[in-house]
Coordinates of C-alpha atoms in Angstrom, one line a residue:
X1 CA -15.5 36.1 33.6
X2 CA -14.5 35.7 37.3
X3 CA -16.5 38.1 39.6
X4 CA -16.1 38.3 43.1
X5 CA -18.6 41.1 44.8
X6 CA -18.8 42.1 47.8
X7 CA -22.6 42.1 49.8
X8 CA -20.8 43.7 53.2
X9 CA -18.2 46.3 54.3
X10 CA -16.0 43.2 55.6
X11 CA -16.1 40.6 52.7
X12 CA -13.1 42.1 51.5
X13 CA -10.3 42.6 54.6
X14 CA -10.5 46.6 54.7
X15 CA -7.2 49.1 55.2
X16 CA -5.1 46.6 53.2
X17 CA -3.4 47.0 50.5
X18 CA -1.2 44.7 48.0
X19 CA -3.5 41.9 48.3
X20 CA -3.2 38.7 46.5
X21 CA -5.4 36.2 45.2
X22 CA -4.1 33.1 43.9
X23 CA -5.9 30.7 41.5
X24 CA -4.8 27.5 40.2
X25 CA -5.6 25.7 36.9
X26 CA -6.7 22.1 37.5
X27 CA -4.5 19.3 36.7
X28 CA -4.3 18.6 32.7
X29 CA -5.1 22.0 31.8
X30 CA -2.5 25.4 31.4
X31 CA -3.9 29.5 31.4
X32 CA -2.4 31.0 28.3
X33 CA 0.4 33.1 29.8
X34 CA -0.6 36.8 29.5
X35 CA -3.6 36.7 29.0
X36 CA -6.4 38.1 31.3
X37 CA -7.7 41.4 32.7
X38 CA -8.4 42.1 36.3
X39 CA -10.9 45.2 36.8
X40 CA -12.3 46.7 40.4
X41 CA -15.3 48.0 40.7
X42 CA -16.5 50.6 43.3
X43 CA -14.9 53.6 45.1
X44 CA -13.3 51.5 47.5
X45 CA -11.4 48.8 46.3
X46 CA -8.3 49.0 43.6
X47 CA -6.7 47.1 41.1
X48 CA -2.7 47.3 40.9
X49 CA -1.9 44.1 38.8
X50 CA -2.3 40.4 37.3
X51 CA 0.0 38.2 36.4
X52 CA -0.9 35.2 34.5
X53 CA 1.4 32.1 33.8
X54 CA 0.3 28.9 32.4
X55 CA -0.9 27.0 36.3
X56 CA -2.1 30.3 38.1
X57 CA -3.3 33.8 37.9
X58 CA -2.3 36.2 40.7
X59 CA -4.7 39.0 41.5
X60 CA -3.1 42.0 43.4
X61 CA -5.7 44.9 45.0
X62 CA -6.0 46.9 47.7
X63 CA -9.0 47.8 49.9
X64 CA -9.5 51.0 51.6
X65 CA -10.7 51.2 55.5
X66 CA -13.8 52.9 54.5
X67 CA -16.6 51.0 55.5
X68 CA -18.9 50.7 52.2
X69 CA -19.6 47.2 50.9
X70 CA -19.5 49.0 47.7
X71 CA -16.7 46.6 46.2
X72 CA -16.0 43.9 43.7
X73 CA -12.8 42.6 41.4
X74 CA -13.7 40.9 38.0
X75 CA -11.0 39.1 36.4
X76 CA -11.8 38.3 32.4
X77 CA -10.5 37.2 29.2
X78 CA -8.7 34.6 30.4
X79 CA -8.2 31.8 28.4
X80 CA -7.9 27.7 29.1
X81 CA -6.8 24.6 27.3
X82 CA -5.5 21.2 27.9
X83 CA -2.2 20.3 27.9
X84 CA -3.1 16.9 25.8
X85 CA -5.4 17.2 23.3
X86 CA -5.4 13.8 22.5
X87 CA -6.9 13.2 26.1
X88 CA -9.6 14.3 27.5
X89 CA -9.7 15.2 31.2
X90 CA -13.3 14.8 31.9
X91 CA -13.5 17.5 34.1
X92 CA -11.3 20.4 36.4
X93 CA -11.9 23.5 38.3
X94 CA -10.3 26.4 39.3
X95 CA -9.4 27.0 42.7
X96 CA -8.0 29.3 44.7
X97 CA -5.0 28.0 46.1
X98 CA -3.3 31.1 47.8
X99 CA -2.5 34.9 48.1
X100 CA -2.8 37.1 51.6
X101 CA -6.1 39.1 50.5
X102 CA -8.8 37.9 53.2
X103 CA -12.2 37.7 51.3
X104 CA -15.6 36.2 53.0
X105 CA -17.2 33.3 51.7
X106 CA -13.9 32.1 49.7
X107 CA -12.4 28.9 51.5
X108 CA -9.1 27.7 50.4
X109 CA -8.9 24.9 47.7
X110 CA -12.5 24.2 47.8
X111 CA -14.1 27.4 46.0
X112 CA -15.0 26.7 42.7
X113 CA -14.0 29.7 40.2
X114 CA -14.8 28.1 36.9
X115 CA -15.5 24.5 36.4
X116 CA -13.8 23.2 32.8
X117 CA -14.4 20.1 30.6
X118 CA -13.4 19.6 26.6
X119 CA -15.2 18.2 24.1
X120 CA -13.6 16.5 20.6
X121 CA -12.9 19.3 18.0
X122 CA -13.6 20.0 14.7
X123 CA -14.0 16.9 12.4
X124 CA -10.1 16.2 10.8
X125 CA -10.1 12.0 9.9
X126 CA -13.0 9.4 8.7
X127 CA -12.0 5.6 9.6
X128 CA -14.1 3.9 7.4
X129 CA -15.0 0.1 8.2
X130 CA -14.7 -3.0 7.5
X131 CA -11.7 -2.4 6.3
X132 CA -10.3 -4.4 3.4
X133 CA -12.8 -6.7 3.1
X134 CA -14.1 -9.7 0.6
X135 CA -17.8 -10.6 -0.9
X136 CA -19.1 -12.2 -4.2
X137 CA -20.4 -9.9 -6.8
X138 CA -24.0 -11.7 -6.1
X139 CA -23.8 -10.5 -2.5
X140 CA -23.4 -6.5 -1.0
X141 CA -21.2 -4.9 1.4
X142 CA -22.1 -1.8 4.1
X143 CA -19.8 0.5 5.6
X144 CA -19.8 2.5 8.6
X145 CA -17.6 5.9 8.8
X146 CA -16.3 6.9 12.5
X147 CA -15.0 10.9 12.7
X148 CA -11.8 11.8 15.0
X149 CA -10.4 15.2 15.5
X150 CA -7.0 16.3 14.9
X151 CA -6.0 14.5 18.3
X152 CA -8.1 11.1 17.6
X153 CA -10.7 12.2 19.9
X154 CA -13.7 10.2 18.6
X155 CA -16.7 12.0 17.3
X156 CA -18.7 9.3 16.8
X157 CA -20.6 7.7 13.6
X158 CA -21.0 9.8 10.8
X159 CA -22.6 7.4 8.2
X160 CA -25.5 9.1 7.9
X161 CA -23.9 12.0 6.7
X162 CA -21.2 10.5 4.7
X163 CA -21.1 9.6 1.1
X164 CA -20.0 6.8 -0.4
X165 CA -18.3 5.9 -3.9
X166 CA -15.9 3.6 -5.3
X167 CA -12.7 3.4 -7.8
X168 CA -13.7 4.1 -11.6
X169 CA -14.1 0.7 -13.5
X170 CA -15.8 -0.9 -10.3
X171 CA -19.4 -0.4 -12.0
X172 CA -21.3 -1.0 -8.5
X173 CA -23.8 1.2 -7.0
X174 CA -24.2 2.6 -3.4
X175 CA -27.1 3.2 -1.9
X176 CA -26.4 5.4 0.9
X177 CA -23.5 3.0 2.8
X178 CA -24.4 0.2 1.0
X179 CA -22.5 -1.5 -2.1
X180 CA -23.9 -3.2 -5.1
X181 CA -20.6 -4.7 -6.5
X182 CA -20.6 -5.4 -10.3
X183 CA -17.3 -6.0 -11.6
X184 CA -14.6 -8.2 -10.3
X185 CA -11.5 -7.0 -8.7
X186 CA -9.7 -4.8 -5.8
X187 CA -11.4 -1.4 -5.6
X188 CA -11.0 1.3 -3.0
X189 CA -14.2 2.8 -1.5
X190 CA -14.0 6.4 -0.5
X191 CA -16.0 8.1 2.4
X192 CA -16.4 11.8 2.1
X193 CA -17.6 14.2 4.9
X194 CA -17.3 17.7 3.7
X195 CA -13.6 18.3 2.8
X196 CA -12.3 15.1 5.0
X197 CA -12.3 11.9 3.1
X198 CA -11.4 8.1 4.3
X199 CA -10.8 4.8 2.7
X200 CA -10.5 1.5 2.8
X201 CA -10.3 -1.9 0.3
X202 CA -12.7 -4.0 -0.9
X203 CA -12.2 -6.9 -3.1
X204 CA -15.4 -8.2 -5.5
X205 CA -14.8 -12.1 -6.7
X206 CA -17.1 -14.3 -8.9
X207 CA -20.4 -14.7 -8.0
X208 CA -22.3 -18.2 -9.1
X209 CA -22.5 -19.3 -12.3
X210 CA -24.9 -17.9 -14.7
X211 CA -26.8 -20.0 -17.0
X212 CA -27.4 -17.0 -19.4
X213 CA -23.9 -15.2 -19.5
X214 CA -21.6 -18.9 -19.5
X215 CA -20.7 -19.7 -23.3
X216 CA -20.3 -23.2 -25.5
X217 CA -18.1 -22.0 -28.2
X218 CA -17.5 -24.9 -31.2
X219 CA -14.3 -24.1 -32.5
X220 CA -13.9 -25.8 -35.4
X221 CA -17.6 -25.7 -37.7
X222 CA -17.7 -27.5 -41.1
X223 CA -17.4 -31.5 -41.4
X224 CA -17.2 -33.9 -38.7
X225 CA -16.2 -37.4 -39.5
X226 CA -16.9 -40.6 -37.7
X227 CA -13.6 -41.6 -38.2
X228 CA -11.5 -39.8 -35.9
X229 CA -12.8 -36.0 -36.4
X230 CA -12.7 -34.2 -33.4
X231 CA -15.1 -31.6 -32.5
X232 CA -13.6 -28.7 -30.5
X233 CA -15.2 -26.6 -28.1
X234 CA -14.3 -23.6 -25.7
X235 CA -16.7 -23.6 -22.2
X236 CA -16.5 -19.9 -20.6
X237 CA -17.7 -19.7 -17.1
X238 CA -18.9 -16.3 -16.1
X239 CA -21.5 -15.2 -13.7
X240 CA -24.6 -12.7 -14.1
X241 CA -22.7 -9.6 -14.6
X242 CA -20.4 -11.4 -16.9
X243 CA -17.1 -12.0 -14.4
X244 CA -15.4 -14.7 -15.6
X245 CA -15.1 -18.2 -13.0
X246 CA -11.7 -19.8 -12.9
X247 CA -11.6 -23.7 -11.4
X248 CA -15.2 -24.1 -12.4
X249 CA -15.9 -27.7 -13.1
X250 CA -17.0 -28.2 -16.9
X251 CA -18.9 -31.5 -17.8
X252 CA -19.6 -31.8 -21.9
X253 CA -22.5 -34.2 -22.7
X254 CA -24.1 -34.8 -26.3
X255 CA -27.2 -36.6 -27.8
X256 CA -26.6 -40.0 -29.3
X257 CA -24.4 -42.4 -29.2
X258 CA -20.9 -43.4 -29.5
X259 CA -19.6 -40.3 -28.0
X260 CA -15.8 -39.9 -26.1
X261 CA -15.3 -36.7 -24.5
X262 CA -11.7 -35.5 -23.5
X263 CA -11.5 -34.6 -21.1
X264 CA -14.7 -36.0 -19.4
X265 CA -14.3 -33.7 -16.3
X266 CA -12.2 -30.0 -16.5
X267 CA -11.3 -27.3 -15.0
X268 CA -12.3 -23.6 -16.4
X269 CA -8.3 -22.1 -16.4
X270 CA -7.9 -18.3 -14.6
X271 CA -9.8 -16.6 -17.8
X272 CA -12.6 -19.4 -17.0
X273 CA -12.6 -21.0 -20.0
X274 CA -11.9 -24.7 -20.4
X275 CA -11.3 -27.1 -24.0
X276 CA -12.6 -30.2 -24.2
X277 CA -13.5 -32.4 -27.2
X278 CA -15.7 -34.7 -28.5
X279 CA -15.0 -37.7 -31.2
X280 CA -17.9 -39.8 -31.8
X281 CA -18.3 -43.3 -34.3
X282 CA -22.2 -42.6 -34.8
X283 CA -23.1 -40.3 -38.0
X284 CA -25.8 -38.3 -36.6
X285 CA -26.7 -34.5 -35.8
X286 CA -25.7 -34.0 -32.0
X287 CA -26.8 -31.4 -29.6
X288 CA -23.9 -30.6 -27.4
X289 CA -25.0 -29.3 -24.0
X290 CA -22.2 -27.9 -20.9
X291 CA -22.8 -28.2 -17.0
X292 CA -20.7 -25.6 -15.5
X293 CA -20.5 -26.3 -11.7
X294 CA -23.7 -28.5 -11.2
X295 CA -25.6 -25.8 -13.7
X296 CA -26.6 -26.6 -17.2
X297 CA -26.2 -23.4 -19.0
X298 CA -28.5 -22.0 -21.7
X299 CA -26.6 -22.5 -25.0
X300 CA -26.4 -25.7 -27.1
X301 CA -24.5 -26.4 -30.2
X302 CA -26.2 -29.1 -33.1
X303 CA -22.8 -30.7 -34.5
X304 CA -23.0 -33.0 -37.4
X305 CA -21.0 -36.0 -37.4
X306 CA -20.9 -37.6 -41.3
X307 CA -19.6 -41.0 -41.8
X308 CA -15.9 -41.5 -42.7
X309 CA -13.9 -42.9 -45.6
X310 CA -15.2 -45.9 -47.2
X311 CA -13.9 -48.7 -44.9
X312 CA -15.6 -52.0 -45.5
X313 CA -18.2 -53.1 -48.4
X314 CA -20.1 -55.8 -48.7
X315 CA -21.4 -57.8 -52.2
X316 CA -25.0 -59.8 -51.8
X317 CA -26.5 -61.1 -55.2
X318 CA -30.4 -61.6 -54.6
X319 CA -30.4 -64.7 -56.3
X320 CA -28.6 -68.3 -56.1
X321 CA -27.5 -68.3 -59.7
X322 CA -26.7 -71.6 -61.2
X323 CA -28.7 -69.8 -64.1
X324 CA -26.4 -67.5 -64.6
X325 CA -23.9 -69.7 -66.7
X326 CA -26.8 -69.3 -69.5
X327 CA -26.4 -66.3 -71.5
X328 CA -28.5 -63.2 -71.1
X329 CA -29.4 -64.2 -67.1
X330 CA -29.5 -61.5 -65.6
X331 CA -28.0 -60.9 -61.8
X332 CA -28.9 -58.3 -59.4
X333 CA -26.2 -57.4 -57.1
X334 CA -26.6 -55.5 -53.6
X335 CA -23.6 -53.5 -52.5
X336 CA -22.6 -52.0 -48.9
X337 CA -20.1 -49.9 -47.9
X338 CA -19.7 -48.5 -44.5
X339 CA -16.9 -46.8 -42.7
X340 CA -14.8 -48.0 -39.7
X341 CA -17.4 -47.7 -37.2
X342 CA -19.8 -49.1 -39.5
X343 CA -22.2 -46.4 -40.5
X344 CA -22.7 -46.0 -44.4
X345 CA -20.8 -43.8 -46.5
X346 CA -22.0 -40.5 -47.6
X347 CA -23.8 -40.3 -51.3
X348 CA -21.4 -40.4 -54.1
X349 CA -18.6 -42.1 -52.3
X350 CA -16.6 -43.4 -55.3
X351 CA -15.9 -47.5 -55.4
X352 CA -15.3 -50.2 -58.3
X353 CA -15.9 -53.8 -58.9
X354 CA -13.2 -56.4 -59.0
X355 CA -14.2 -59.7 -61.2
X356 CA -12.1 -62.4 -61.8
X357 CA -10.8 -61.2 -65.5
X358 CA -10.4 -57.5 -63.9
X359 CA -11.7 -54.4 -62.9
X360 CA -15.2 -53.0 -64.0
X361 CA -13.2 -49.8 -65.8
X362 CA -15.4 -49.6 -69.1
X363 CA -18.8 -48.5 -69.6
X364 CA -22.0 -50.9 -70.8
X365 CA -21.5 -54.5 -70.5
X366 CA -18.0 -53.8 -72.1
X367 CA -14.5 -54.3 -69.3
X368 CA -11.3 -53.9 -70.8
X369 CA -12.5 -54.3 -74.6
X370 CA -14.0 -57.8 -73.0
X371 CA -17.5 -58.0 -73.7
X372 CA -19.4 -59.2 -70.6
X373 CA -21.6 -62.0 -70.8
X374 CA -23.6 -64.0 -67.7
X375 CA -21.5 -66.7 -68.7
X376 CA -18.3 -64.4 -67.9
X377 CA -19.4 -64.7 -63.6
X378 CA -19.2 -68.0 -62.6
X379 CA -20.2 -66.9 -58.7
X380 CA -20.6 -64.2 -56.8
X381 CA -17.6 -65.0 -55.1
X382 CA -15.6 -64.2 -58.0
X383 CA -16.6 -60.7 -57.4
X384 CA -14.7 -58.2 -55.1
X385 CA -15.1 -54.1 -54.2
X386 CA -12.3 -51.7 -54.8
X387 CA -13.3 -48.6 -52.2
X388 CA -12.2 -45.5 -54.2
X389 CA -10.4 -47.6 -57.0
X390 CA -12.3 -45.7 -59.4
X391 CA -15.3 -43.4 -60.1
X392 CA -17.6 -45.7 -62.8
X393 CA -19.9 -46.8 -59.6
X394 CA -20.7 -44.7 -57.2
X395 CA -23.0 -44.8 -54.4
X396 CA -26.4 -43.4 -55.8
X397 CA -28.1 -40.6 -53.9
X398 CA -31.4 -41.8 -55.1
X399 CA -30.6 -45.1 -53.1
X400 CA -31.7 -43.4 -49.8
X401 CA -30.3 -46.4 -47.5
X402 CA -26.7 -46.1 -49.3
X403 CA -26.7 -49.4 -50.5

């Protein structure tokens, strides 16, 4: 309320009546047209009317000639806004500014009748920040939440009474503004105050490589040869939540010798796997071991590589055998056989004997209805080995060298 009261028969100008008083709203702010009462108090002084539009409010009274200082005008429920909401004067008063009534202690333009100021309203947007941004899923992010009114008008940070989530399928955790990311991918994190909410993006990528979640897959188990058999293997990169890598570098490395790899160095491809293969001329068990991006990861693979088909073979008799043109001399005969890369044949591997009347087909000392006698073998040298001819002689498991 505005209440001017009189403390002496002559603060307001007695024996006049129709008086004014004008007051002026400051600049950036408007009176609600209408609105307002003006009251008089004492025997002395009355009210006859107020108008109100929206820059001033126009007081009309009249004062008697009686000299009583028994007076006062009191003009309420008026109301006050700005004109912009969106910005805020940061301060104003109301003035009087004109009218005819003569009232003591009330100078023109410099009485203060109400000094204004506006604060932000109620809270109507969260901008939630950073926004749209990147980190690894080994890593976190925090966010901030700034309120606004209706206007924009700031109300400052509301973190600490904001809560935090994230889109379904992200699998993080927040604690209080601060995100946990799990899963890979572009996820939109919600802020809600109350019933206003605000968002923003936040992408999750790969974190490092995990020694425990990467995989060495062998594709193709069973039987290896030494002869060309390729062992196949799928490398996934992932990291400790299980996010797949893509253009991780994959290195394959094995126990033994004689390995080839292909490719030696590899890419993982965008579901962070990669294929490489390993071919090897060594029969041996191997333990195949991966380096994904400078880490060796936890899995190995044993892959057996057996020798090949029967490739070369080699006769050695034990003795020089002049002798053996006497009947009955016996002749003791080593035979090797090895595959292409020279390791020996498995047990069992099926091979014949080539002399110089034929081949060894029979059974005994008898070839071909011929009976076999020492005289029959003139030299070694007449001897030769058919590799898989046929299946009288085979490679003995009991001879543990395979010779």
């Amino acid at each position: 309320n505005i209440v001017i009261t009189s403390t002496s028969q002559n603060d307001f100008e007695r024996n006049k009546d129709n008086q004014t008083l004008i007051l002026t709203a400051p600049s950036g702010w408007v009176f609600n047209v209408g609105a307002g009462t003006l009251t008089a108090g004492g025997t002395h002084i009355t009210k006859n009317s107020m108008t109100v539009t929206a820059s001033t409010i126009t007081a009309d009274y009249s004062r008697s000639n009686d000299n009583s200082s028994d007076a006062s005008l009191t003009i309420s429920g008026v109301q006050v806004r700005a004109t912009n909401g969106a910005n805020l004067p940061s301060s104003g008063s109301i003035f009087r500014t004109g009218g005819t009534g003569m009232i003591n202690g009330i100078t023109l333009n410099s009485t203060n009748f109400g000094s204004l100021s506006q604060v932000a309203g109620n809270l109507s947007a969260l901008t939630v920040t950073p926004a749209n941004s990147t980190i690894t899923a080994d890593s976190t992010a925090t966010f901030t939440a700034m309120g606004a009114d209706q206007f924009g008008n700031s109300l400052g940070d509301v973190t600490g009474s904001t809560i935090f989530t994230i889109s379904s399928g992200a699998n993080g955790s927040f604690t209080l503004a601060t995100y946990h990311p799990h899963t890979v991918g572009t996820w939109t994190v919600t802020g809600t105050k109350g019933l206003i909410i605000g968002t923003t993006g936040l992408t999750v990528t790969p974190g490092a490589i995990s020694a425990s979640q990467s995989t060495l897959t062998w594709n193709n188990p069973g039987v290896i040869t030494t002869d060309g058999g390729t062992a196949t293997f799928t490398v996934t990169a992932k990291d400790q939540y299980g996010n797949i890598i893509p253009n991780a570098t994959v290195i394959l490395a094995s126990t033994g010798t004689n390995n080839s790899y292909d490719p030696l160095i590899v890419l993982t491809n965008s579901l962070g796997q990669a294929i490489v293969r390993l071919q090897s001329t060594k029969s041996e068990t191997k333990t195949i071991s991966v380096t994904i991006g400078g880490v060796l990861i936890t899995q190995t693979v044993s892959v057996p590589f057996t020798s090949g088909a029967a490739h070369t073979g080699v006769i050695v008799a034990d003795t020089i055998t002049p002798e053996a043109s006497l009947a009955g001399t016996t002749v003791n005969l080593t035979i090797t056989v090895t595959d292409v890369g020279g390791n020996l044949v498995a047990d069992n591997t099926p091979v014949a004997l080539q002399t110089n009347f034929g081949v060894i087909g029979g059974s005994g000392n008898t070839i071909n209805g011929i009976v076999i006698n020492a005289g029959a073998v003139s030299d070694v040298s007449d001897l030769a080995l058919l590799l898989g001819a046929a299946n009288d002689f085979t490679i003995d498991a009991a001879t543990t060298d395979n010779t």
